[in-house]
Amino acid sequence: MKKRWIVFGSTLLALAADTVAANPVTMADVLAASKSSDWRALDPQRTLYMDLPAGRVIIELAPEFAPRHVANVLALVRAHYFDGLAIIRSQDNYVVQWGDPDSKREIPGTAKKTLQAEFGRPAKGVALTRLPDADTFAPQVGFVDGFAAARDPQMAWLTHCYGAVGAGRDNEADSGGGTELYVVIGHSPRHLDRNVTLLGRVIKGMDLLSTLRRGTGALGFYEKPEERTPIQSVRLLADVPQAERTPLEILRTDTPTFTALVEARRNRSEEWFKYKAGHIDVCNVPIPTRTPP
Amino acid sequence: MKKRWIVFGSTLLALAADTVAANPVTMADVLAASKSSDWRALDPQRTLYMDLPAGRVIIELAPEFAPRHVANVLALVRAHYFDGLAIIRSQDNYVVQWGDPDSKREIPGTAKKTLQAEFGRPAKGVALTRLPDADTFAPQVGFVDGFAAARDPQMAWLTHCYGAVGAGRDNEADSGGGTELYVVIGHSPRHLDRNVTLLGRVIKGMDLLSTLRRGTGALGFYEKPEERTPIQSVRLLADVPQAERTPLEILRTDTPTFTALVEARRNRSEEWFKYKAGHIDVCNVPIPTRTPP
């Protein structure tokens, strides 16, 4: 009987070919077999809730890659800088952006308007769960604590995948700071990598941003104030009363379970698939979240 | 004085470095310098208008890659099969799909419900304007008459880039036929390549599809009929009265101008960019359209 070896969680399984056919190892199987230690809670000190009229967007920040920008965004958030501002731009297959439409709101004394850019960081010290797959843009790609990232021998940087959140800037490299933020809503614009500071990722509520009516102005900016979506508030999870929190865990990306998940996506064994891709794009690996059991 | 050589249109230009800095060759420059022969009209025999309440979606079909499916979709369209049907699925970062929500509409006698799959075609005879860039999924990628495509020594196939239109199917490979169509609205799901028949591409009106409220059912299907978007009509351009046509031309992808455009996107020279990517993803090359001058 023909056998196939499959890495599943931390276990190497020998399965008869007919068993595999009957019981393909899918992402759903991997998640169903996951242990509680495969999941982690969201860190209250680096998770943001952005509440919109239509619902909640949850953003995880990446201080390991953008410490200055993350600290600044936290200062802005704690001073309620974003509350009452708006989503001002929605450009199809590109980004949605929010901030102060009138550039009138005062920057709180605890924060800064602009910062030195953080387009990348030294590669040394970055624990990349590497994908073996070729990437068009970088020598190595993979995941660092849930964030899609890339590295070369010198530098490491976050990649512009769907849901990545960055600090909008003007032409000068150091002209951003986090007062205006954008999120990728289309095919990954990887040419933005190392050109702008990425500081986090939307982990829940992307559909609230990706479905916003596109702006008709240049670069997808809204031309009329009434087209903008108001931001009710942006809060740090640590400051949100327990009763208002969204119960959520995220899959760790440094575990054998995650490796099994990637393989289940690289070579899809669901019956629908007739051809196994044999490869996976760093921007197409889902990072599952769940309501804690 | 330092000089840089730049391919621009069909001309190799020697520019002083300071001229380049002052006059970077951007996509806008390439398009501004394009000749009328760099553009082509849409073929009335393989262009569809899908009119929705919010506006018009224009789809170009790819008979070179999916002749059976294209012929079948044309037969369905000419029998008004899609008129009054609906958009039934919107799954974030994946696809929007349309067809008969109730599976009740009769297939016209000139068309078929299912067809032999067309996941790829022989590579021989395909005029691929190849990209030199590495691709995660295929040995070679590039463009064929405006369509992003890939090939290996044996086969060629269309790639699942943003805007690609395919024929939904059930688990059996030959269970699709074009009565249900989907379009990619997120990061390219290239693992679908060679698993499903791609037959065309949305060239205008993507935002009307990408911004549709996501369905809350499994796979993004709408749970309530009233959440669906009605399709007013799908017509072949050849059947549309002149007065109702949208004037539109599309850039040819087999010209030196297109090659210059790709280079202008591979290494962005706009002042905003600080780091040139040096590479481009086949799914991130824009194929410009314009109102004929």
Coordinates of C-alpha atoms in Angstrom, one line a residue:
Chain A
M1 CA 0.0 0.0 0.0
K2 CA 1.4 3.4 -1.0
K3 CA 2.1 5.6 2.0
R4 CA 2.5 9.4 2.3
W5 CA 4.3 11.2 5.1
I6 CA 2.7 14.2 6.5
V7 CA 3.9 16.7 9.1
F8 CA 0.9 17.4 11.3
G9 CA 1.4 19.6 14.3
S10 CA 4.7 18.3 15.8
T11 CA 4.0 14.7 14.6
L12 CA 5.2 13.1 11.5
L13 CA 2.4 10.8 10.4
A14 CA 2.6 7.9 7.9
L15 CA -0.8 7.6 6.3
A16 CA -1.9 5.2 3.7
A17 CA -2.7 7.0 0.4
D18 CA -6.4 6.0 0.7
T19 CA -6.5 7.4 4.2
V20 CA -5.1 10.6 3.0
A21 CA -7.7 10.8 0.2
A22 CA -10.4 10.1 2.7
N23 CA -8.9 12.4 5.4
P24 CA -7.0 15.2 3.7
V25 CA -5.1 17.4 6.0
T26 CA -6.7 20.8 5.6
M27 CA -6.3 24.0 7.5
A28 CA -9.5 23.2 9.3
D29 CA -8.0 19.9 10.4
V30 CA -4.9 21.6 11.6
L31 CA -6.9 24.1 13.6
A32 CA -9.2 21.4 15.0
A33 CA -6.1 19.5 16.3
S34 CA -4.4 22.6 17.7
K35 CA -3.6 22.9 21.4
S36 CA -4.3 25.9 23.5
S37 CA -0.6 26.6 23.6
D38 CA -0.7 27.1 19.8
W39 CA -2.8 30.3 20.4
R40 CA -1.9 33.5 22.2
A41 CA -3.9 36.3 23.7
L42 CA -3.7 39.8 22.2
D43 CA -1.2 42.0 24.1
P44 CA -3.3 44.7 25.7
Q45 CA -0.4 47.1 25.4
R46 CA -0.1 46.9 21.7
T47 CA -3.6 46.2 20.4
L48 CA -5.9 48.9 19.2
Y49 CA -9.7 49.0 18.8
M50 CA -10.9 51.4 16.1
D51 CA -14.6 51.7 16.4
L52 CA -16.5 52.8 13.3
P53 CA -20.3 53.2 13.0
A54 CA -20.4 49.8 11.2
G55 CA -18.3 48.0 13.8
R56 CA -14.9 47.3 15.2
V57 CA -11.5 47.1 13.6
I58 CA -8.8 45.4 15.7
I59 CA -5.2 46.3 14.9
E60 CA -2.1 44.6 16.4
L61 CA 1.0 46.8 16.5
A62 CA 4.5 45.7 15.8
P63 CA 6.9 47.5 18.2
E64 CA 9.7 45.1 17.2
F65 CA 9.8 46.7 13.8
A66 CA 8.6 50.2 14.4
P67 CA 9.3 51.1 18.1
R68 CA 9.2 54.9 17.6
H69 CA 6.1 54.9 15.5
V70 CA 4.2 52.5 17.7
A71 CA 5.1 54.6 20.8
N72 CA 3.9 57.7 19.0
V73 CA 0.6 56.1 17.9
L74 CA 0.1 54.9 21.5
A75 CA 0.6 58.4 22.7
L76 CA -1.8 59.8 20.1
V77 CA -4.4 57.1 21.0
R78 CA -4.2 57.7 24.7
A79 CA -4.7 61.5 24.1
H80 CA -7.8 60.6 22.1
Y81 CA -6.2 62.1 19.0
F82 CA -8.1 59.9 16.5
D83 CA -11.5 60.1 18.2
G84 CA -13.9 62.0 15.8
L85 CA -11.4 62.1 12.9
A86 CA -12.3 60.2 9.7
I87 CA -11.5 57.8 7.0
I88 CA -10.5 60.1 4.2
R89 CA -9.2 57.9 1.4
S90 CA -10.3 54.7 -0.3
Q91 CA -8.4 53.7 -3.4
D92 CA -9.4 50.6 -5.2
N93 CA -6.9 47.7 -5.0
Y94 CA -4.6 49.8 -2.9
V95 CA -5.2 51.4 0.4
V96 CA -7.8 53.0 2.8
Q97 CA -6.4 55.8 4.9
W98 CA -7.5 57.7 8.0
G99 CA -6.5 60.8 9.9
D100 CA -7.4 64.5 10.2
P101 CA -9.2 65.7 7.1
D102 CA -8.6 69.3 7.9
S103 CA -5.1 69.1 9.4
K104 CA -6.4 71.2 12.2
R105 CA -6.3 69.0 15.2
E106 CA -3.5 69.8 17.6
I107 CA -0.9 67.1 18.1
P108 CA -0.9 66.3 21.8
G109 CA 2.2 67.3 23.8
T110 CA 3.0 63.7 24.5
A111 CA 3.2 62.9 20.8
K112 CA 5.0 64.1 17.6
K113 CA 3.8 65.0 14.2
T114 CA 6.8 63.5 12.4
L115 CA 9.4 60.9 13.3
Q116 CA 12.6 59.4 11.9
A117 CA 11.5 56.7 9.4
E118 CA 11.5 53.0 10.4
F119 CA 11.4 51.4 7.0
G120 CA 13.4 48.4 8.3
R121 CA 15.5 47.2 11.2
P122 CA 18.7 45.2 11.5
A123 CA 18.1 41.6 10.6
K124 CA 20.0 40.4 13.6
G125 CA 17.7 39.4 16.4
V126 CA 14.6 38.9 14.3
A127 CA 13.1 35.4 14.8
L128 CA 11.7 34.8 11.3
T129 CA 9.7 31.6 10.8
R130 CA 10.9 31.4 7.2
L131 CA 9.0 30.2 4.2
P132 CA 11.1 28.1 1.8
D133 CA 9.2 29.6 -1.1
A134 CA 10.7 31.9 -3.6
D135 CA 9.6 35.6 -3.3
T136 CA 9.6 38.1 -6.1
F137 CA 10.9 40.9 -3.9
A138 CA 13.1 39.6 -1.1
P139 CA 15.7 36.9 -0.5
Q140 CA 13.8 35.5 2.5
V141 CA 10.2 35.9 3.7
G142 CA 8.2 34.5 6.6
F143 CA 6.5 35.4 9.8
V144 CA 7.6 37.2 13.0
D145 CA 5.0 37.0 15.8
G146 CA 2.1 37.0 13.3
F147 CA 3.5 39.6 11.0
A148 CA 4.5 38.9 7.4
A149 CA 8.1 40.0 7.1
A150 CA 11.2 39.8 4.8
R151 CA 14.9 40.0 5.3
D152 CA 18.2 40.1 3.6
P153 CA 21.6 39.6 5.2
Q154 CA 21.5 43.1 6.7
M155 CA 17.9 44.2 7.2
A156 CA 14.5 42.9 8.1
W157 CA 11.2 44.7 7.3
L158 CA 7.5 44.1 7.4
T159 CA 5.8 43.4 4.0
H160 CA 2.9 45.2 2.5
C161 CA 0.4 42.3 2.6
Y162 CA -3.4 42.7 2.7
G163 CA -4.3 44.2 6.1
A164 CA -0.8 45.7 6.8
V165 CA -1.1 49.1 8.5
G166 CA 1.5 51.9 7.8
A167 CA 2.2 55.5 8.6
G168 CA 1.3 57.8 5.7
R169 CA 4.0 60.3 4.8
D170 CA 4.8 63.1 2.4
N171 CA 7.7 63.1 0.0
E172 CA 10.3 63.3 2.7
A173 CA 11.2 60.0 4.3
D174 CA 10.9 61.4 7.8
S175 CA 7.6 63.2 7.2
G176 CA 5.3 60.5 8.7
G177 CA 4.7 59.8 12.3
G178 CA 1.4 57.9 12.7
T179 CA -1.1 60.7 12.7
E180 CA -2.2 59.4 9.3
L181 CA -2.5 55.7 8.9
Y182 CA -3.3 53.5 5.9
V183 CA -4.2 49.8 5.5
V184 CA -3.6 47.7 2.4
I185 CA -7.0 46.6 0.8
G186 CA -5.9 45.0 -2.4
H187 CA -3.1 42.9 -4.0
S188 CA 0.0 43.4 -2.0
P189 CA 1.8 46.6 -3.1
R190 CA 5.2 45.2 -2.2
H191 CA 7.0 48.0 -4.0
L192 CA 6.0 50.1 -0.9
D193 CA 8.2 47.8 1.3
R194 CA 11.1 49.8 2.7
N195 CA 9.6 53.0 1.4
V196 CA 7.2 53.6 4.3
T197 CA 6.9 52.6 7.9
L198 CA 4.7 49.7 8.6
L199 CA 3.7 49.5 12.2
G200 CA 1.0 46.9 12.5
R201 CA -1.8 44.8 11.0
V202 CA -5.6 44.6 11.0
I203 CA -6.4 41.2 12.5
K204 CA -10.2 41.6 12.6
G205 CA -12.7 43.9 10.8
M206 CA -10.9 44.3 7.5
D207 CA -14.2 44.0 5.6
L208 CA -15.3 47.2 7.3
L209 CA -12.4 49.0 5.6
S210 CA -12.1 47.1 2.3
T211 CA -15.8 47.7 1.4
L212 CA -15.8 51.5 1.8
R213 CA -16.9 53.3 -1.2
R214 CA -13.9 54.4 -3.3
G215 CA -13.0 58.1 -3.3
T216 CA -13.3 59.9 -6.6
G217 CA -10.5 62.4 -6.0
A218 CA -6.9 61.9 -6.9
L219 CA -5.4 58.8 -5.1
G220 CA -8.9 57.8 -3.9
F221 CA -9.3 60.7 -1.5
Y222 CA -13.0 61.6 -0.8
E223 CA -14.0 64.9 -2.5
K224 CA -16.9 65.6 -0.2
P225 CA -16.7 65.6 3.6
E226 CA -20.0 63.6 3.8
E227 CA -18.4 60.7 2.0
R228 CA -15.9 60.2 4.8
T229 CA -16.5 57.6 7.5
P230 CA -16.3 59.0 11.0
I231 CA -14.0 57.3 13.5
Q232 CA -15.9 57.0 16.8
S233 CA -12.8 56.2 18.8
V234 CA -9.4 54.5 18.7
R235 CA -8.5 52.9 22.1
L236 CA -5.7 50.9 23.4
L237 CA -7.0 47.5 24.5
A238 CA -5.5 48.0 28.0
D239 CA -7.8 51.0 28.4
V240 CA -11.0 49.2 27.3
P241 CA -13.3 48.0 30.1
Q242 CA -13.5 44.2 30.2
A243 CA -17.2 44.2 29.3
E244 CA -16.4 46.1 26.0
R245 CA -13.6 43.8 24.9
T246 CA -13.9 41.5 21.9
P247 CA -12.8 38.0 23.0
L248 CA -10.1 37.0 20.6
E249 CA -7.0 34.8 20.3
I250 CA -4.5 34.6 17.4
L251 CA -2.6 31.6 16.2
R252 CA 1.1 31.7 17.0
T253 CA 3.4 31.6 14.0
D254 CA 6.4 30.0 15.7
T255 CA 5.0 26.5 16.2
P256 CA 4.8 23.2 14.4
T257 CA 1.1 23.7 14.1
F258 CA 1.7 26.9 12.1
T259 CA 4.1 25.0 9.9
A260 CA 1.5 22.4 9.3
L261 CA -1.0 25.1 8.5
V262 CA 1.3 26.6 5.9
E263 CA 1.8 23.2 4.3
A264 CA -2.0 22.6 4.3
R265 CA -2.3 25.9 2.3
R266 CA 0.8 25.4 0.1
N267 CA -0.6 22.1 -1.2
R268 CA -4.3 22.1 -0.7
S269 CA -5.8 18.7 -0.2
E270 CA -9.5 19.7 -0.1
E271 CA -11.4 17.6 -2.7
W272 CA -12.1 20.7 -4.8
F273 CA -8.4 21.2 -5.6
K274 CA -7.1 19.3 -8.7
Y275 CA -3.7 20.8 -8.9
K276 CA -1.4 21.4 -5.9
A277 CA 0.4 24.8 -6.2
G278 CA 3.5 23.5 -4.4
H279 CA 4.3 27.1 -3.3
I280 CA 2.8 29.8 -1.2
D281 CA 3.0 33.6 -1.2
V282 CA 3.9 35.2 2.1
C283 CA 0.9 37.4 1.6
N284 CA -1.5 34.5 1.1
V285 CA -0.9 32.7 4.4
P286 CA -3.9 33.3 6.7
I287 CA -3.2 34.0 10.3
P288 CA -6.3 32.6 12.0
T289 CA -8.0 34.2 15.0
R290 CA -10.6 32.6 17.2
T291 CA -13.0 33.3 20.0
P292 CA -11.2 31.6 23.0
P293 CA -12.9 28.3 23.8
Chain B
M1 CA 28.3 64.6 -16.2
K2 CA 26.9 61.3 -15.2
K3 CA 24.5 59.8 -17.7
R4 CA 21.8 57.2 -17.4
W5 CA 20.3 55.2 -20.2
I6 CA 16.6 54.8 -20.2
V7 CA 14.3 52.8 -22.5
F8 CA 11.4 55.0 -23.2
G9 CA 8.8 53.9 -25.7
S10 CA 10.9 52.5 -28.5
T11 CA 13.7 55.0 -28.0
L12 CA 16.8 54.5 -25.9
L13 CA 17.4 57.9 -24.2
A14 CA 20.6 59.1 -22.7
L15 CA 19.7 61.6 -20.0
A16 CA 22.0 63.5 -17.7
A17 CA 21.5 62.3 -14.1
D18 CA 20.2 65.7 -13.1
T19 CA 17.7 65.7 -16.0
V20 CA 16.5 62.3 -14.8
A21 CA 16.1 63.6 -11.3
A22 CA 14.1 66.6 -12.6
N23 CA 12.2 64.5 -15.1
P24 CA 11.8 61.0 -13.7
V25 CA 10.3 58.5 -16.1
T26 CA 7.0 57.6 -14.5
M27 CA 4.1 55.7 -15.8
A28 CA 2.4 59.0 -16.4
D29 CA 5.3 60.1 -18.5
V30 CA 5.2 56.8 -20.5
L31 CA 1.5 57.2 -21.1
A32 CA 1.8 60.9 -22.0
A33 CA 4.4 59.9 -24.6
S34 CA 2.4 56.9 -26.0
K35 CA 1.3 56.8 -29.6
S36 CA -2.2 56.0 -30.8
S37 CA -0.8 52.6 -32.0
D38 CA 0.1 51.7 -28.4
W39 CA -3.6 51.5 -27.7
R40 CA -6.3 49.2 -29.0
A41 CA -10.0 49.3 -29.2
L42 CA -12.0 46.7 -27.3
D43 CA -13.1 43.8 -29.5
P44 CA -17.0 44.1 -29.7
Q45 CA -17.1 40.3 -30.1
R46 CA -15.4 39.5 -26.7
T47 CA -16.3 42.4 -24.5
L48 CA -19.1 42.3 -22.0
Y49 CA -21.0 45.0 -20.2
M50 CA -22.5 44.0 -16.9
D51 CA -24.8 46.8 -15.8
L52 CA -25.5 47.0 -12.1
P53 CA -27.7 49.5 -10.3
A54 CA -24.5 51.4 -9.3
G55 CA -22.9 51.4 -12.7
R56 CA -21.2 49.4 -15.4
V57 CA -18.6 46.7 -15.2
I58 CA -16.7 46.0 -18.4
I59 CA -15.1 42.5 -18.9
E60 CA -12.8 41.4 -21.6
L61 CA -12.9 37.7 -22.5
A62 CA -10.0 35.5 -23.3
P63 CA -10.9 33.1 -26.0
E64 CA -7.3 32.3 -26.6
F65 CA -7.2 30.6 -23.2
A66 CA -10.8 29.4 -22.7
P67 CA -12.4 29.1 -26.1
R68 CA -15.2 26.7 -25.0
H69 CA -16.1 28.7 -21.9
V70 CA -16.0 32.0 -23.7
A71 CA -18.3 30.6 -26.5
N72 CA -20.6 29.4 -23.8
V73 CA -20.7 32.6 -21.9
L74 CA -21.4 34.5 -25.2
A75 CA -24.3 32.1 -25.9
L76 CA -25.6 32.7 -22.3
V77 CA -25.3 36.4 -22.7
R78 CA -27.0 36.5 -26.1
A79 CA -29.9 34.5 -24.6
H80 CA -30.1 37.1 -21.8
Y81 CA -29.4 34.4 -19.3
F82 CA -27.8 36.7 -16.7
D83 CA -30.3 39.6 -16.9
G84 CA -32.2 39.8 -13.6
L85 CA -29.8 37.3 -11.9
A86 CA -27.7 38.6 -9.0
I87 CA -24.4 38.9 -7.2
I88 CA -24.7 36.1 -4.6
R89 CA -21.3 36.1 -2.9
S90 CA -18.7 38.5 -1.6
Q91 CA -15.9 37.0 0.4
D92 CA -13.3 39.5 1.8
N93 CA -9.8 39.3 0.2
Y94 CA -11.0 36.6 -2.1
V95 CA -13.9 36.7 -4.7
V96 CA -17.2 38.2 -5.6
Q97 CA -19.5 35.8 -7.5
W98 CA -22.7 36.0 -9.6
G99 CA -25.2 33.7 -11.1
D100 CA -28.6 32.2 -10.4
P101 CA -29.3 32.3 -6.7
D102 CA -32.1 29.8 -7.0
S103 CA -30.6 27.5 -9.6
K104 CA -34.0 27.7 -11.3
R105 CA -33.3 29.6 -14.5
E106 CA -33.3 27.4 -17.6
I107 CA -30.1 27.1 -19.5
P108 CA -30.8 28.3 -23.0
G109 CA -30.7 25.6 -25.8
T110 CA -27.7 27.4 -27.4
A111 CA -25.6 27.0 -24.2
K112 CA -24.5 24.3 -21.8
K113 CA -24.6 24.0 -18.0
T114 CA -21.2 22.3 -17.8
L115 CA -18.1 22.0 -20.0
Q116 CA -14.8 20.3 -20.1
A117 CA -12.4 22.3 -18.0
E118 CA -10.0 24.8 -19.5
F119 CA -7.4 25.2 -16.7
G120 CA -4.6 25.7 -19.2
R121 CA -3.7 25.4 -22.8
P122 CA -0.6 24.3 -24.7
A123 CA 2.2 26.8 -24.2
K124 CA 3.0 26.6 -27.9
G125 CA 1.6 29.4 -29.9
V126 CA 1.2 31.7 -26.9
A127 CA 2.9 35.1 -27.4
L128 CA 3.9 35.9 -23.8
T129 CA 5.4 39.4 -23.2
R130 CA 7.6 37.9 -20.5
L131 CA 8.6 39.6 -17.2
P132 CA 12.2 38.8 -16.2
D133 CA 11.1 38.8 -12.5
A134 CA 11.0 35.7 -10.4
D135 CA 7.5 34.4 -9.6
T136 CA 6.6 32.3 -6.6
F137 CA 4.3 30.0 -8.5
A138 CA 5.4 29.6 -12.2
P139 CA 8.6 29.4 -14.2
Q140 CA 7.6 32.3 -16.4
V141 CA 5.0 35.0 -16.1
G142 CA 4.0 37.9 -18.3
F143 CA 1.2 39.2 -20.5
V144 CA -0.8 38.0 -23.4
D145 CA -3.0 40.6 -25.1
G146 CA -3.6 42.3 -21.7
F147 CA -4.1 39.2 -19.7
A148 CA -1.6 38.2 -16.9
A149 CA -0.5 34.7 -17.7
A150 CA 2.1 32.1 -16.8
R151 CA 3.7 29.2 -18.6
D152 CA 6.0 26.2 -18.2
P153 CA 7.5 24.2 -21.0
Q154 CA 4.3 22.4 -21.7
M155 CA 1.4 24.6 -20.7
A156 CA 0.2 28.2 -20.4
W157 CA -2.5 29.5 -18.2
L158 CA -4.1 32.7 -17.0
T159 CA -3.2 33.8 -13.5
H160 CA -5.5 34.8 -10.6
C161 CA -4.7 38.4 -10.4
Y162 CA -7.0 41.1 -9.1
G163 CA -9.9 41.5 -11.5
A164 CA -9.5 38.0 -13.1
V165 CA -12.8 36.4 -14.0
G166 CA -13.4 32.7 -13.8
A167 CA -16.1 30.1 -14.1
G168 CA -17.2 28.8 -10.7
R169 CA -17.4 25.0 -10.4
D170 CA -18.3 22.3 -7.9
N171 CA -15.8 19.6 -6.8
E172 CA -15.6 17.9 -10.2
A173 CA -13.2 19.6 -12.6
D174 CA -15.7 19.6 -15.5
S175 CA -18.6 20.9 -13.4
G176 CA -18.3 24.6 -14.4
G177 CA -19.4 26.2 -17.6
G178 CA -19.8 29.9 -17.1
T179 CA -23.3 30.1 -15.6
E180 CA -21.7 31.2 -12.4
L181 CA -18.8 33.6 -12.6
Y182 CA -16.4 35.0 -10.0
V183 CA -13.9 37.8 -9.9
V184 CA -10.8 38.2 -7.7
I185 CA -11.2 41.1 -5.3
G186 CA -8.2 40.7 -3.0
H187 CA -4.6 39.5 -2.9
S188 CA -4.1 37.2 -5.9
P189 CA -5.1 33.6 -4.9
R190 CA -2.6 32.1 -7.2
H191 CA -3.2 28.6 -5.7
L192 CA -6.4 28.7 -7.8
D193 CA -4.3 28.8 -11.0
R194 CA -4.8 25.6 -13.0
N195 CA -7.6 24.6 -10.7
V196 CA -10.4 26.6 -12.3
T197 CA -11.1 28.0 -15.7
L198 CA -10.3 31.7 -16.0
L199 CA -12.0 33.2 -19.0
G200 CA -11.5 37.0 -18.8
R201 CA -10.8 40.1 -16.8
V202 CA -12.6 43.1 -15.5
I203 CA -11.1 46.2 -17.2
K204 CA -13.4 48.8 -15.8
G205 CA -15.8 49.0 -12.8
M206 CA -13.9 46.8 -10.3
D207 CA -14.7 49.1 -7.5
L208 CA -18.4 48.3 -8.0
L209 CA -17.7 44.7 -7.2
S210 CA -14.8 45.0 -4.6
T211 CA -16.9 47.3 -2.3
L212 CA -19.9 45.1 -2.1
R213 CA -20.8 44.3 1.5
R214 CA -19.3 40.9 2.4
G215 CA -21.7 38.0 2.8
T216 CA -22.0 36.5 6.2
G217 CA -22.7 32.9 5.1
A218 CA -20.1 30.3 4.5
L219 CA -17.6 31.4 1.8
G220 CA -19.1 34.8 1.8
F221 CA -22.5 33.8 0.3
Y222 CA -25.3 36.2 1.2
E223 CA -27.7 34.7 3.7
K224 CA -30.7 36.9 2.7
P225 CA -32.0 37.5 -0.8
E226 CA -32.2 41.2 -0.1
E227 CA -28.5 41.4 0.4
R228 CA -27.8 40.4 -3.2
T229 CA -27.0 43.0 -5.9
P230 CA -29.3 42.6 -8.9
I231 CA -27.7 42.3 -12.3
Q232 CA -29.7 44.5 -14.7
S233 CA -28.2 43.0 -17.8
V234 CA -25.1 41.5 -19.3
R235 CA -24.6 42.3 -22.9
L236 CA -22.1 41.7 -25.6
L237 CA -20.5 45.0 -26.7
A238 CA -21.4 44.1 -30.3
D239 CA -25.1 44.1 -29.3
V240 CA -25.0 47.5 -27.5
P241 CA -26.3 50.5 -29.4
Q242 CA -23.5 53.0 -30.2
A243 CA -25.1 55.6 -28.0
E244 CA -25.0 53.4 -24.9
R245 CA -21.3 52.4 -25.3
T246 CA -18.6 53.5 -23.0
P247 CA -15.7 55.0 -25.0
L248 CA -12.7 53.0 -23.9
E249 CA -9.3 51.9 -25.2
I250 CA -6.8 49.7 -23.5
L251 CA -3.0 49.8 -23.7
R252 CA -1.4 47.0 -25.8
T253 CA 1.0 44.8 -23.9
D254 CA 3.2 43.8 -26.8
T255 CA 4.9 47.1 -27.4
P256 CA 8.0 48.9 -26.3
T257 CA 5.7 51.4 -24.6
F258 CA 4.3 48.6 -22.4
T259 CA 7.9 47.5 -21.6
A260 CA 8.7 51.0 -20.6
L261 CA 5.6 51.2 -18.4
V262 CA 6.6 47.9 -16.6
E263 CA 10.1 49.3 -16.0
A264 CA 8.6 52.6 -14.7
R265 CA 6.6 50.5 -12.2
R266 CA 9.4 48.1 -11.3
N267 CA 11.7 50.9 -10.3
R268 CA 9.5 53.8 -9.3
S269 CA 11.2 57.2 -10.0
E270 CA 8.5 59.4 -8.5
E271 CA 10.0 61.6 -5.8
W272 CA 8.0 59.9 -3.1
F273 CA 9.9 56.6 -3.5
K274 CA 13.2 56.2 -1.6
Y275 CA 13.9 52.6 -2.4
K276 CA 13.5 51.0 -5.8
A277 CA 12.0 47.6 -5.6
G278 CA 14.0 46.3 -8.6
H279 CA 11.2 43.7 -9.2
I280 CA 7.6 43.6 -10.1
D281 CA 4.8 41.0 -9.5
V282 CA 2.8 40.0 -12.5
C283 CA -0.3 40.9 -10.5
N284 CA 0.9 44.4 -9.8
V285 CA 1.4 45.6 -13.3
P286 CA -1.5 48.0 -14.2
I287 CA -3.0 47.7 -17.7
P288 CA -4.1 51.3 -18.3
T289 CA -7.3 52.1 -20.1
R290 CA -8.4 55.5 -21.4
T291 CA -11.1 57.4 -23.1
P292 CA -10.0 57.6 -26.7
P293 CA -8.6 61.1 -27.4

